[in-house]
Amino acid sequence: MGAVRIAIVGGSFGGLTAAYELCRHLSPERAEITLVAKDDEFRFVPSFPWVAMGRRRLEQISFPLAGPLVAKKVRFARATATHIDTGAKVVSTGADEHPYDFLVVATGHRSANEAVPGLGPFDGPGHSPMSAPEAEELARAIQRLLAEPGPVVVGAAPGASCIGPVYEVAFELDHLLRRRGLRHQVPMTFLTPEPYLGHMGMGGAGTIRQLLEGALEERDIGYRTSVAITRITDEAVETADAAPTPSVCSIVVPPLAGVEAVAASEGLTNPKGFVPVDDHYRHLHADGVYAVGVAVALPPVGETPVPVNFPKTGHMTEQMARLAAADLAARLGGRGTPTAELSARCILDMGDRAAYLAVDPVRPPRNRIPTVSEGRRWLLAKMAFERAYLGFARRGQLVPTAFGW
Ligand SMILES: Cc1cc2nc3c(=O)[nH]c(=O)nc-3n(C[C@H](O)[C@H](O)[C@H](O)COP(=O)(O)OP(=O)(O)OC[C@H]3O[C@@H](n4cnc5c(N)ncnc54)[C@H](O)[C@@H]3O)c2cc1C
């Protein structure tokens, strides 16, 4: 029997973890693996808020994908997938076609900026840390704010799912402004669709709500919950519940959708462009297709007055990719694999310190009472994790234990 052809689309946490894990499970004689990614570099996305604050440059949190992949005999195609034909089992890019027996979709998100007029930065006056170009643009906006201080709104639009970084941006900006002696000139407001602080799309966790309430209050950051942002202009953020909040720098995270090429491929996604999967991260209908990470469709934990969607963190993405790779390799051997509920550990930067949060499983009810801890040591751990992850990943390895995120 010839080698099985595996195509992976996406070169971030989901795609790279899937590639490394598949290489661990399957020899090059057994599997011919091709990774298609539109960027030629891996970027450590959780550090985008640090790029925005001027604490990191992109090159400090990136490495070229080709080196470690080629060393593992994974073919690397730097290209944008434009279509996936799940019937013919082909991934098309503008230039090439990649036939597959198995496919792993790890294409992450598209910012659905059409959801709220004014979401930006490239569609409107708002700012966002959700991608590398957006984080760099936000860094420039923050430099302008330091030169000409004024009121700021940090928040999330209705339907957002990536809310942890919104808290990070608020705390980090507060910290930066204090260090520059400018905080008294910048009224800050935190606007969230969450029904209470720390809900984060997962129904809250332990005492994170109390921790975040106290932390925003002690830093004089005003906040409102269950807020539906309806429009962002150059001077203000408009909401359904109150008069516009003045803001010269509005950092508002959008709701997410699946990337265009995946969303437009017939039979692959739900209406939002996310891929429906079972417990093994196999597509519910399309043969041989897996999906991991932000590309996956995961339902919200429940109804909230303003919609908030389920989070998909880096740590969760890594677990999905490991489970999918193990399942794919086991299927080739005619075996099945057990699956596991997703847990999450994350470290939320609060400027001068950080909060550590561990939930198991992510979706309540939970067997374990979540761990919530705060201190400077967690900030040091977050920085150490970034260095460790990049160091391991650029050498073709993954961090042995998830101690950070
Ligand atoms: C600002 C921010 C901060 C975060 N902080 C944390 C944190 O502290 N801890 C944590 O656990 N998680 C954090 N997350 C979440 C974490 O970054 C994501 O869970 C993770 O990046 C998801 O990985 P992914 O591989 O699914 O998708 P992504 O990281 O979005 O990567 C998608 C990949 O697909 C490629 N791609 C997309 N479309 C195509 C196409 N058509 N053709 C080819 N390639 C394509 C892209 O180039 C990219 O390589 C944060 C997210 C953001 C945005």
Short mmCIF file of C-alpha atoms and ligand atoms in Angstrom, two decimals:
data_model
loop_
_atom_site.label_atom_id
_atom_site.label_comp_id
_atom_site.label_asym_id
_atom_site.label_seq_id
_atom_site.Cartn_x
_atom_site.Cartn_y
_atom_site.Cartn_z
CA MET A 1 0.00 0.00 0.00
CA GLY A 2 1.33 3.46 -0.93
CA ALA A 3 1.71 6.32 1.49
CA VAL A 4 -1.49 7.98 2.59
CA ARG A 5 -1.77 11.65 1.57
CA ILE A 6 -2.53 14.06 4.41
CA ALA A 7 -3.11 17.75 3.73
CA ILE A 8 -3.11 20.27 6.58
CA VAL A 9 -4.40 23.77 5.90
CA GLY A 10 -3.13 26.38 8.39
CA GLY A 11 0.30 26.88 9.95
CA SER A 12 -0.48 28.14 13.42
CA PHE A 13 -1.13 26.28 16.70
CA GLY A 14 -3.64 23.88 15.13
CA GLY A 15 -1.82 23.13 11.88
CA LEU A 16 1.69 22.95 13.35
CA THR A 17 0.66 20.76 16.29
CA ALA A 18 -1.22 18.44 13.93
CA ALA A 19 1.85 18.21 11.64
CA TYR A 20 4.30 17.47 14.49
CA GLU A 21 1.95 14.95 16.09
CA LEU A 22 1.27 13.16 12.78
CA CYS A 23 5.03 12.89 12.20
CA ARG A 24 5.36 11.37 15.68
CA HIS A 25 2.66 8.79 14.95
CA LEU A 26 3.41 8.02 11.27
CA SER A 27 6.66 7.50 9.36
CA PRO A 28 7.27 9.37 6.05
CA GLU A 29 6.85 6.02 4.24
CA ARG A 30 3.39 5.67 5.77
CA ALA A 31 2.18 9.24 5.31
CA GLU A 32 2.98 11.99 2.83
CA ILE A 33 2.10 15.17 4.70
CA THR A 34 1.66 18.58 3.06
CA LEU A 35 1.04 21.73 5.08
CA VAL A 36 -0.54 24.63 3.18
CA ALA A 37 -0.41 28.01 4.91
CA LYS A 38 -0.89 31.51 3.62
CA ASP A 39 1.85 32.92 5.86
CA ASP A 40 5.40 31.58 5.67
CA GLU A 41 5.93 32.19 9.40
CA PHE A 42 4.50 30.81 12.61
CA ARG A 43 3.41 33.67 14.88
CA PHE A 44 2.77 33.36 18.61
CA VAL A 45 -0.73 34.90 18.56
CA PRO A 46 -1.11 35.28 22.38
CA SER A 47 1.66 37.90 22.25
CA PHE A 48 -0.22 40.18 19.82
CA PRO A 49 -1.36 42.41 22.75
CA TRP A 50 2.35 42.87 23.61
CA VAL A 51 2.99 43.88 19.97
CA ALA A 52 0.20 46.46 20.36
CA MET A 53 1.80 47.84 23.54
CA GLY A 54 5.21 48.12 21.87
CA ARG A 55 6.67 45.37 24.09
CA ARG A 56 7.33 42.94 21.24
CA ARG A 57 8.14 43.26 17.54
CA LEU A 58 6.59 40.65 15.25
CA GLU A 59 9.97 39.15 14.42
CA GLN A 60 10.53 38.38 18.12
CA ILE A 61 7.45 36.13 18.21
CA SER A 62 7.78 34.48 14.79
CA PHE A 63 9.86 31.86 13.01
CA PRO A 64 9.86 30.52 9.43
CA LEU A 65 7.69 27.41 9.07
CA ALA A 66 9.72 25.83 6.26
CA GLY A 67 12.79 24.83 8.37
CA PRO A 68 11.21 22.52 10.98
CA LEU A 69 8.62 21.16 8.54
CA VAL A 70 11.12 20.23 5.84
CA ALA A 71 13.37 18.64 8.49
CA LYS A 72 10.43 16.40 9.37
CA LYS A 73 9.82 15.63 5.68
CA VAL A 74 6.57 17.57 5.67
CA ARG A 75 6.04 19.42 2.38
CA PHE A 76 5.41 23.08 2.99
CA ALA A 77 3.31 25.01 0.47
CA ARG A 78 3.14 28.70 1.15
CA ALA A 79 -0.20 29.43 -0.50
CA THR A 80 -3.72 30.50 0.28
CA ALA A 81 -6.21 27.69 -0.05
CA THR A 82 -9.02 29.01 -2.22
CA HIS A 83 -11.32 25.98 -2.28
CA ILE A 84 -11.71 22.56 -0.71
CA ASP A 85 -13.59 19.92 -2.70
CA THR A 86 -14.61 17.32 -0.14
CA GLY A 87 -16.06 15.06 -2.87
CA ALA A 88 -12.96 14.94 -5.08
CA LYS A 89 -10.74 15.34 -1.94
CA VAL A 90 -8.65 18.20 -3.29
CA VAL A 91 -7.39 21.43 -1.72
CA SER A 92 -6.95 24.12 -4.38
CA THR A 93 -4.73 27.15 -4.15
CA GLY A 94 -4.39 29.73 -6.93
CA ALA A 95 -1.39 27.85 -8.32
CA ASP A 96 -1.71 24.20 -7.25
CA GLU A 97 -3.99 21.38 -6.33
CA HIS A 98 -3.28 19.14 -3.33
CA PRO A 99 -5.17 15.84 -3.46
CA TYR A 100 -5.64 14.23 -0.05
CA ASP A 101 -6.88 11.08 1.63
CA PHE A 102 -7.14 12.94 4.94
CA LEU A 103 -7.45 16.64 5.52
CA VAL A 104 -6.94 18.71 8.68
CA VAL A 105 -8.58 22.14 8.53
CA ALA A 106 -6.79 24.54 10.91
CA THR A 107 -7.49 27.88 9.28
CA GLY A 108 -8.54 29.83 12.38
CA HIS A 109 -10.89 32.77 12.03
CA ARG A 110 -11.98 35.69 9.92
CA SER A 111 -12.90 38.83 11.86
CA ALA A 112 -16.60 39.37 11.08
CA ASN A 113 -16.27 43.15 11.03
CA GLU A 114 -19.49 43.48 9.05
CA ALA A 115 -21.36 42.66 12.30
CA VAL A 116 -20.98 46.18 13.75
CA PRO A 117 -20.42 49.35 11.69
CA GLY A 118 -17.06 50.88 12.52
CA LEU A 119 -15.19 47.74 13.62
CA GLY A 120 -11.66 48.11 12.35
CA PRO A 121 -8.96 48.89 11.75
CA PHE A 122 -9.17 48.22 8.02
CA ASP A 123 -12.98 48.45 7.74
CA GLY A 124 -13.63 51.32 10.15
CA PRO A 125 -12.23 53.57 12.91
CA GLY A 126 -12.08 50.78 15.53
CA HIS A 127 -8.86 48.96 16.46
CA SER A 128 -8.23 45.28 17.24
CA PRO A 129 -5.37 42.97 18.29
CA MET A 130 -6.80 39.92 16.44
CA SER A 131 -4.12 39.53 13.74
CA ALA A 132 -0.53 40.58 13.12
CA PRO A 133 -1.32 43.57 10.84
CA GLU A 134 -4.08 44.67 13.21
CA ALA A 135 -1.79 44.44 16.26
CA GLU A 136 0.83 46.54 14.46
CA GLU A 137 -1.81 49.11 13.52
CA LEU A 138 -2.99 49.17 17.15
CA ALA A 139 0.59 49.83 18.25
CA ARG A 140 0.61 52.94 16.05
CA ALA A 141 -2.80 54.03 17.41
CA ILE A 142 -1.51 53.69 20.97
CA GLN A 143 1.54 55.80 20.14
CA ARG A 144 -0.86 58.50 18.89
CA LEU A 145 -2.86 58.17 22.11
CA LEU A 146 0.30 58.68 24.19
CA ALA A 147 1.02 61.85 22.19
CA GLU A 148 -2.57 63.12 22.41
CA PRO A 149 -4.32 61.51 25.40
CA GLY A 150 -8.13 61.21 25.41
CA PRO A 151 -10.91 58.81 26.46
CA VAL A 152 -10.59 55.16 25.49
CA VAL A 153 -13.06 52.29 25.14
CA VAL A 154 -11.84 48.70 25.26
CA GLY A 155 -14.48 46.08 24.58
CA ALA A 156 -15.99 43.24 22.63
CA ALA A 157 -18.81 43.24 20.08
CA PRO A 158 -21.94 41.08 20.48
CA GLY A 159 -21.17 37.46 19.61
CA ALA A 160 -17.45 37.76 20.41
CA SER A 161 -15.71 34.60 21.63
CA CYS A 162 -12.12 35.78 22.14
CA ILE A 163 -12.65 37.91 25.27
CA GLY A 164 -9.56 37.09 27.38
CA PRO A 165 -7.33 39.34 25.21
CA VAL A 166 -9.82 42.21 25.66
CA TYR A 167 -9.15 42.18 29.41
CA GLU A 168 -5.41 41.93 28.70
CA VAL A 169 -5.46 44.97 26.41
CA ALA A 170 -7.39 47.01 29.02
CA PHE A 171 -4.99 46.11 31.85
CA GLU A 172 -1.86 46.49 29.73
CA LEU A 173 -2.94 49.88 28.37
CA ASP A 174 -3.78 51.06 31.90
CA HIS A 175 -0.31 49.94 33.02
CA LEU A 176 1.43 51.64 30.08
CA LEU A 177 -0.44 54.91 30.69
CA ARG A 178 0.45 54.86 34.41
CA ARG A 179 4.13 54.25 33.62
CA ARG A 180 4.05 57.29 31.32
CA GLY A 181 2.21 59.40 33.95
CA LEU A 182 -0.70 59.89 31.53
CA ARG A 183 -3.42 57.76 33.08
CA HIS A 184 -5.17 60.77 34.68
CA GLN A 185 -5.75 62.16 31.17
CA VAL A 186 -7.33 58.96 29.81
CA PRO A 187 -10.78 57.93 31.11
CA MET A 188 -11.08 54.21 30.33
CA THR A 189 -14.31 52.22 29.85
CA PHE A 190 -14.59 48.46 29.42
CA LEU A 191 -17.72 47.36 27.49
CA THR A 192 -18.52 43.68 27.26
CA PRO A 193 -21.40 41.53 25.95
CA GLU A 194 -20.72 39.11 28.84
CA PRO A 195 -23.56 38.94 31.41
CA TYR A 196 -20.89 39.40 34.12
CA LEU A 197 -17.15 39.96 34.11
CA GLY A 198 -15.14 36.78 33.58
CA HIS A 199 -17.96 34.88 31.86
CA MET A 200 -15.68 34.69 28.80
CA GLY A 201 -18.16 32.57 26.86
CA MET A 202 -17.64 29.60 29.19
CA GLY A 203 -20.07 30.53 31.95
CA GLY A 204 -17.34 32.01 34.19
CA ALA A 205 -14.88 30.05 36.27
CA GLY A 206 -14.44 29.97 40.04
CA THR A 207 -13.67 33.39 41.47
CA ILE A 208 -12.46 34.98 38.21
CA ARG A 209 -15.51 37.29 38.22
CA GLN A 210 -14.65 38.75 41.64
CA LEU A 211 -10.97 39.04 40.68
CA LEU A 212 -11.75 40.98 37.49
CA GLU A 213 -14.33 43.24 39.14
CA GLY A 214 -11.82 44.17 41.84
CA ALA A 215 -8.99 44.63 39.34
CA LEU A 216 -10.97 46.96 37.03
CA GLU A 217 -12.33 48.92 39.99
CA GLU A 218 -8.94 49.43 41.68
CA ARG A 219 -7.55 50.69 38.35
CA ASP A 220 -10.44 53.18 37.78
CA ILE A 221 -11.55 51.39 34.63
CA GLY A 222 -15.32 51.85 34.36
CA TYR A 223 -17.18 48.82 33.06
CA ARG A 224 -20.61 47.74 31.83
CA THR A 225 -21.75 44.18 31.14
CA SER A 226 -24.48 42.82 28.78
CA VAL A 227 -23.60 45.66 26.43
CA ALA A 228 -24.41 45.47 22.73
CA ILE A 229 -22.02 47.79 20.88
CA THR A 230 -23.95 49.07 17.83
CA ARG A 231 -21.51 51.47 16.13
CA ILE A 232 -17.99 52.83 16.43
CA THR A 233 -17.20 56.32 15.19
CA ASP A 234 -14.07 58.48 15.34
CA GLU A 235 -15.28 60.08 18.59
CA ALA A 236 -17.40 57.48 20.42
CA VAL A 237 -18.69 53.96 20.88
CA GLU A 238 -22.46 53.67 20.55
CA THR A 239 -24.39 50.99 22.44
CA ALA A 240 -27.98 49.78 22.65
CA ASP A 241 -28.32 50.54 26.39
CA ALA A 242 -26.93 54.03 26.98
CA ALA A 243 -25.68 57.30 25.51
CA PRO A 244 -22.51 57.03 23.36
CA THR A 245 -19.28 56.62 25.32
CA PRO A 246 -16.67 59.15 24.15
CA SER A 247 -13.55 57.46 22.80
CA VAL A 248 -10.62 58.64 20.68
CA CYS A 249 -9.19 55.11 20.56
CA SER A 250 -11.79 52.33 20.45
CA ILE A 251 -10.31 48.86 20.76
CA VAL A 252 -13.18 46.48 20.10
CA VAL A 253 -12.80 42.78 19.38
CA PRO A 254 -15.22 41.50 16.68
CA PRO A 255 -17.28 38.31 16.53
CA LEU A 256 -15.48 35.62 14.54
CA ALA A 257 -16.42 33.59 11.47
CA GLY A 258 -14.68 30.90 9.44
CA VAL A 259 -12.23 32.03 6.73
CA GLU A 260 -13.77 32.69 3.29
CA ALA A 261 -12.28 29.75 1.39
CA VAL A 262 -13.46 27.22 3.97
CA ALA A 263 -16.86 28.87 4.40
CA ALA A 264 -17.41 28.88 0.62
CA SER A 265 -16.48 25.20 0.18
CA GLU A 266 -19.70 23.27 -0.23
CA GLY A 267 -20.69 20.91 2.57
CA LEU A 268 -17.76 21.83 4.80
CA THR A 269 -19.10 24.37 7.31
CA ASN A 270 -22.09 25.74 9.18
CA PRO A 271 -23.56 29.13 8.12
CA LYS A 272 -20.90 30.99 10.15
CA GLY A 273 -18.14 29.19 8.27
CA PHE A 274 -17.08 26.94 11.19
CA VAL A 275 -16.55 23.20 10.68
CA PRO A 276 -18.92 20.82 12.51
CA VAL A 277 -16.98 17.94 14.12
CA ASP A 278 -17.52 14.98 16.44
CA ASP A 279 -15.58 14.21 19.66
CA HIS A 280 -12.58 13.05 17.61
CA TYR A 281 -12.55 16.31 15.59
CA ARG A 282 -13.71 14.40 12.50
CA HIS A 283 -16.14 16.20 10.20
CA LEU A 284 -19.70 15.08 10.84
CA HIS A 285 -20.27 14.21 7.17
CA ALA A 286 -17.24 14.79 4.88
CA ASP A 287 -15.08 11.67 4.65
CA GLY A 288 -11.48 11.96 5.86
CA VAL A 289 -11.84 15.56 7.03
CA TYR A 290 -10.75 16.73 10.50
CA ALA A 291 -10.85 20.27 11.85
CA VAL A 292 -9.12 21.75 14.90
CA GLY A 293 -8.77 25.07 16.70
CA VAL A 294 -10.72 28.21 15.99
CA ALA A 295 -12.00 26.72 12.68
CA VAL A 296 -14.19 24.27 14.63
CA ALA A 297 -17.89 24.89 15.39
CA LEU A 298 -18.48 24.77 19.17
CA PRO A 299 -21.88 25.84 20.53
CA PRO A 300 -22.22 28.55 23.21
CA VAL A 301 -22.68 27.41 26.83
CA GLY A 302 -26.15 28.92 26.99
CA GLU A 303 -28.26 31.94 26.19
CA THR A 304 -27.17 35.33 27.47
CA PRO A 305 -28.98 38.68 27.09
CA VAL A 306 -26.32 39.73 24.56
CA PRO A 307 -24.74 36.84 22.62
CA VAL A 308 -21.31 35.61 23.75
CA ASN A 309 -19.70 32.66 22.00
CA PHE A 310 -17.65 29.75 23.32
CA PRO A 311 -13.89 30.44 23.54
CA LYS A 312 -11.28 28.47 21.58
CA THR A 313 -7.94 29.11 23.25
CA GLY A 314 -4.45 28.16 22.14
CA HIS A 315 -4.29 25.44 24.78
CA MET A 316 -7.64 24.03 23.60
CA THR A 317 -6.44 24.18 19.97
CA GLU A 318 -3.32 22.21 20.86
CA GLN A 319 -5.41 19.52 22.59
CA MET A 320 -7.77 19.29 19.59
CA ALA A 321 -4.82 18.87 17.21
CA ARG A 322 -3.24 16.16 19.37
CA LEU A 323 -6.55 14.27 19.62
CA ALA A 324 -7.23 14.57 15.87
CA ALA A 325 -3.72 13.39 14.93
CA ALA A 326 -3.94 10.43 17.31
CA ASP A 327 -7.35 9.48 15.92
CA LEU A 328 -6.20 9.76 12.31
CA ALA A 329 -3.13 7.60 12.96
CA ALA A 330 -5.18 5.03 14.87
CA ARG A 331 -7.77 4.82 12.07
CA LEU A 332 -5.00 4.00 9.60
CA GLY A 333 -4.12 1.07 11.84
CA GLY A 334 -7.77 0.03 11.99
CA ARG A 335 -8.06 1.11 15.64
CA GLY A 336 -10.14 3.71 17.44
CA THR A 337 -8.97 6.20 20.03
CA PRO A 338 -10.56 7.45 23.21
CA THR A 339 -11.39 11.12 23.22
CA ALA A 340 -11.12 13.65 26.01
CA GLU A 341 -13.01 16.72 27.17
CA LEU A 342 -11.13 19.96 26.57
CA SER A 343 -9.59 21.68 29.56
CA ALA A 344 -7.93 25.09 29.53
CA ARG A 345 -5.14 26.77 31.38
CA CYS A 346 -4.51 30.38 30.63
CA ILE A 347 -2.55 33.27 31.99
CA LEU A 348 -4.17 36.66 31.64
CA ASP A 349 -1.73 39.58 31.66
CA MET A 350 -2.86 42.35 34.02
CA GLY A 351 -0.01 44.77 33.35
CA ASP A 352 2.04 44.59 36.55
CA ARG A 353 0.96 40.99 37.34
CA ALA A 354 -1.19 38.27 35.84
CA ALA A 355 -4.07 35.94 36.67
CA TYR A 356 -3.82 32.18 36.20
CA LEU A 357 -6.98 30.28 35.38
CA ALA A 358 -7.37 26.52 35.03
CA VAL A 359 -10.72 24.96 34.09
CA ASP A 360 -11.38 21.26 33.61
CA PRO A 361 -13.45 20.75 31.58
CA VAL A 362 -13.97 24.13 29.90
CA ARG A 363 -17.71 23.60 29.53
CA PRO A 364 -19.61 23.53 32.85
CA PRO A 365 -20.67 21.69 34.97
CA ARG A 366 -17.13 20.81 36.04
CA ASN A 367 -15.73 18.04 38.14
CA ARG A 368 -13.02 20.26 39.53
CA ILE A 369 -13.36 23.65 41.15
CA PRO A 370 -11.46 26.01 38.82
CA THR A 371 -8.09 27.32 39.96
CA VAL A 372 -7.82 31.10 40.00
CA SER A 373 -4.63 32.71 41.19
CA GLU A 374 -3.09 36.16 40.84
CA GLY A 375 0.46 37.41 41.16
CA ARG A 376 3.61 38.66 39.51
CA ARG A 377 4.89 35.09 39.20
CA TRP A 378 2.19 34.36 36.61
CA LEU A 379 3.35 37.26 34.47
CA LEU A 380 6.86 35.80 34.56
CA ALA A 381 5.39 32.38 33.73
CA LYS A 382 3.53 33.86 30.72
CA MET A 383 6.75 35.38 29.39
CA ALA A 384 8.64 32.11 30.02
CA PHE A 385 5.93 30.12 28.24
CA GLU A 386 6.15 32.34 25.15
CA ARG A 387 9.93 31.82 24.97
CA ALA A 388 9.65 28.08 25.67
CA TYR A 389 6.91 27.51 23.10
CA LEU A 390 8.78 29.40 20.36
CA GLY A 391 12.06 27.69 21.27
CA PHE A 392 10.57 24.19 21.16
CA ALA A 393 8.34 24.78 18.12
CA ARG A 394 11.10 26.20 15.92
CA ARG A 395 13.11 23.03 16.67
CA GLY A 396 10.21 20.83 15.58
CA GLN A 397 9.04 19.99 19.12
CA LEU A 398 6.09 20.93 21.27
CA VAL A 399 6.22 22.06 24.89
CA PRO A 400 6.12 18.86 26.91
CA THR A 401 3.48 20.10 29.35
CA ALA A 402 1.08 22.97 29.05
CA PHE A 403 2.21 24.99 32.06
CA GLY A 404 1.32 28.37 30.68
CA TRP A 405 -0.69 29.82 27.83
C1 LIG B 1 -5.00 38.66 20.55
C2 LIG B 1 -5.14 37.24 20.96
C3 LIG B 1 -4.60 36.80 22.16
C4 LIG B 1 -4.76 35.48 22.56
N1 LIG B 1 -4.23 35.07 23.77
C5 LIG B 1 -4.31 33.77 24.12
C6 LIG B 1 -3.69 33.32 25.34
O1 LIG B 1 -3.11 34.11 26.09
N2 LIG B 1 -3.79 32.00 25.64
C7 LIG B 1 -4.43 31.12 24.81
O2 LIG B 1 -4.48 29.93 25.13
N3 LIG B 1 -5.01 31.50 23.67
C8 LIG B 1 -4.97 32.80 23.30
N4 LIG B 1 -5.54 33.21 22.13
C9 LIG B 1 -6.21 32.23 21.29
C10 LIG B 1 -5.21 31.50 20.39
O3 LIG B 1 -4.33 32.41 19.81
C11 LIG B 1 -5.97 30.72 19.34
O4 LIG B 1 -6.71 29.72 20.02
C12 LIG B 1 -5.04 30.06 18.34
O5 LIG B 1 -4.29 31.02 17.63
C13 LIG B 1 -5.86 29.22 17.39
O6 LIG B 1 -5.00 28.56 16.53
P1 LIG B 1 -5.49 28.04 15.10
O7 LIG B 1 -4.37 27.26 14.53
O8 LIG B 1 -6.82 27.40 15.24
O9 LIG B 1 -5.78 29.38 14.26
P2 LIG B 1 -4.88 30.65 13.96
O10 LIG B 1 -3.87 30.89 15.00
O11 LIG B 1 -5.85 31.74 13.67
O12 LIG B 1 -4.12 30.30 12.61
C14 LIG B 1 -4.76 30.09 11.39
C15 LIG B 1 -3.74 29.65 10.36
O13 LIG B 1 -4.41 29.36 9.14
C16 LIG B 1 -3.77 30.04 8.07
N5 LIG B 1 -4.81 30.28 7.05
C17 LIG B 1 -5.98 30.95 7.19
N6 LIG B 1 -6.66 30.93 6.05
C18 LIG B 1 -5.93 30.20 5.17
C19 LIG B 1 -6.11 29.80 3.82
N7 LIG B 1 -7.21 30.13 3.13
N8 LIG B 1 -5.14 29.09 3.23
C20 LIG B 1 -4.02 28.73 3.91
N9 LIG B 1 -3.80 29.08 5.19
C21 LIG B 1 -4.74 29.80 5.81
C22 LIG B 1 -3.18 31.29 8.71
O14 LIG B 1 -2.16 31.82 7.93
C23 LIG B 1 -2.68 30.69 10.03
O15 LIG B 1 -1.45 30.05 9.83
C24 LIG B 1 -5.44 34.55 21.72
C25 LIG B 1 -5.97 34.99 20.51
C26 LIG B 1 -5.82 36.30 20.12
C27 LIG B 1 -6.38 36.75 18.78
#
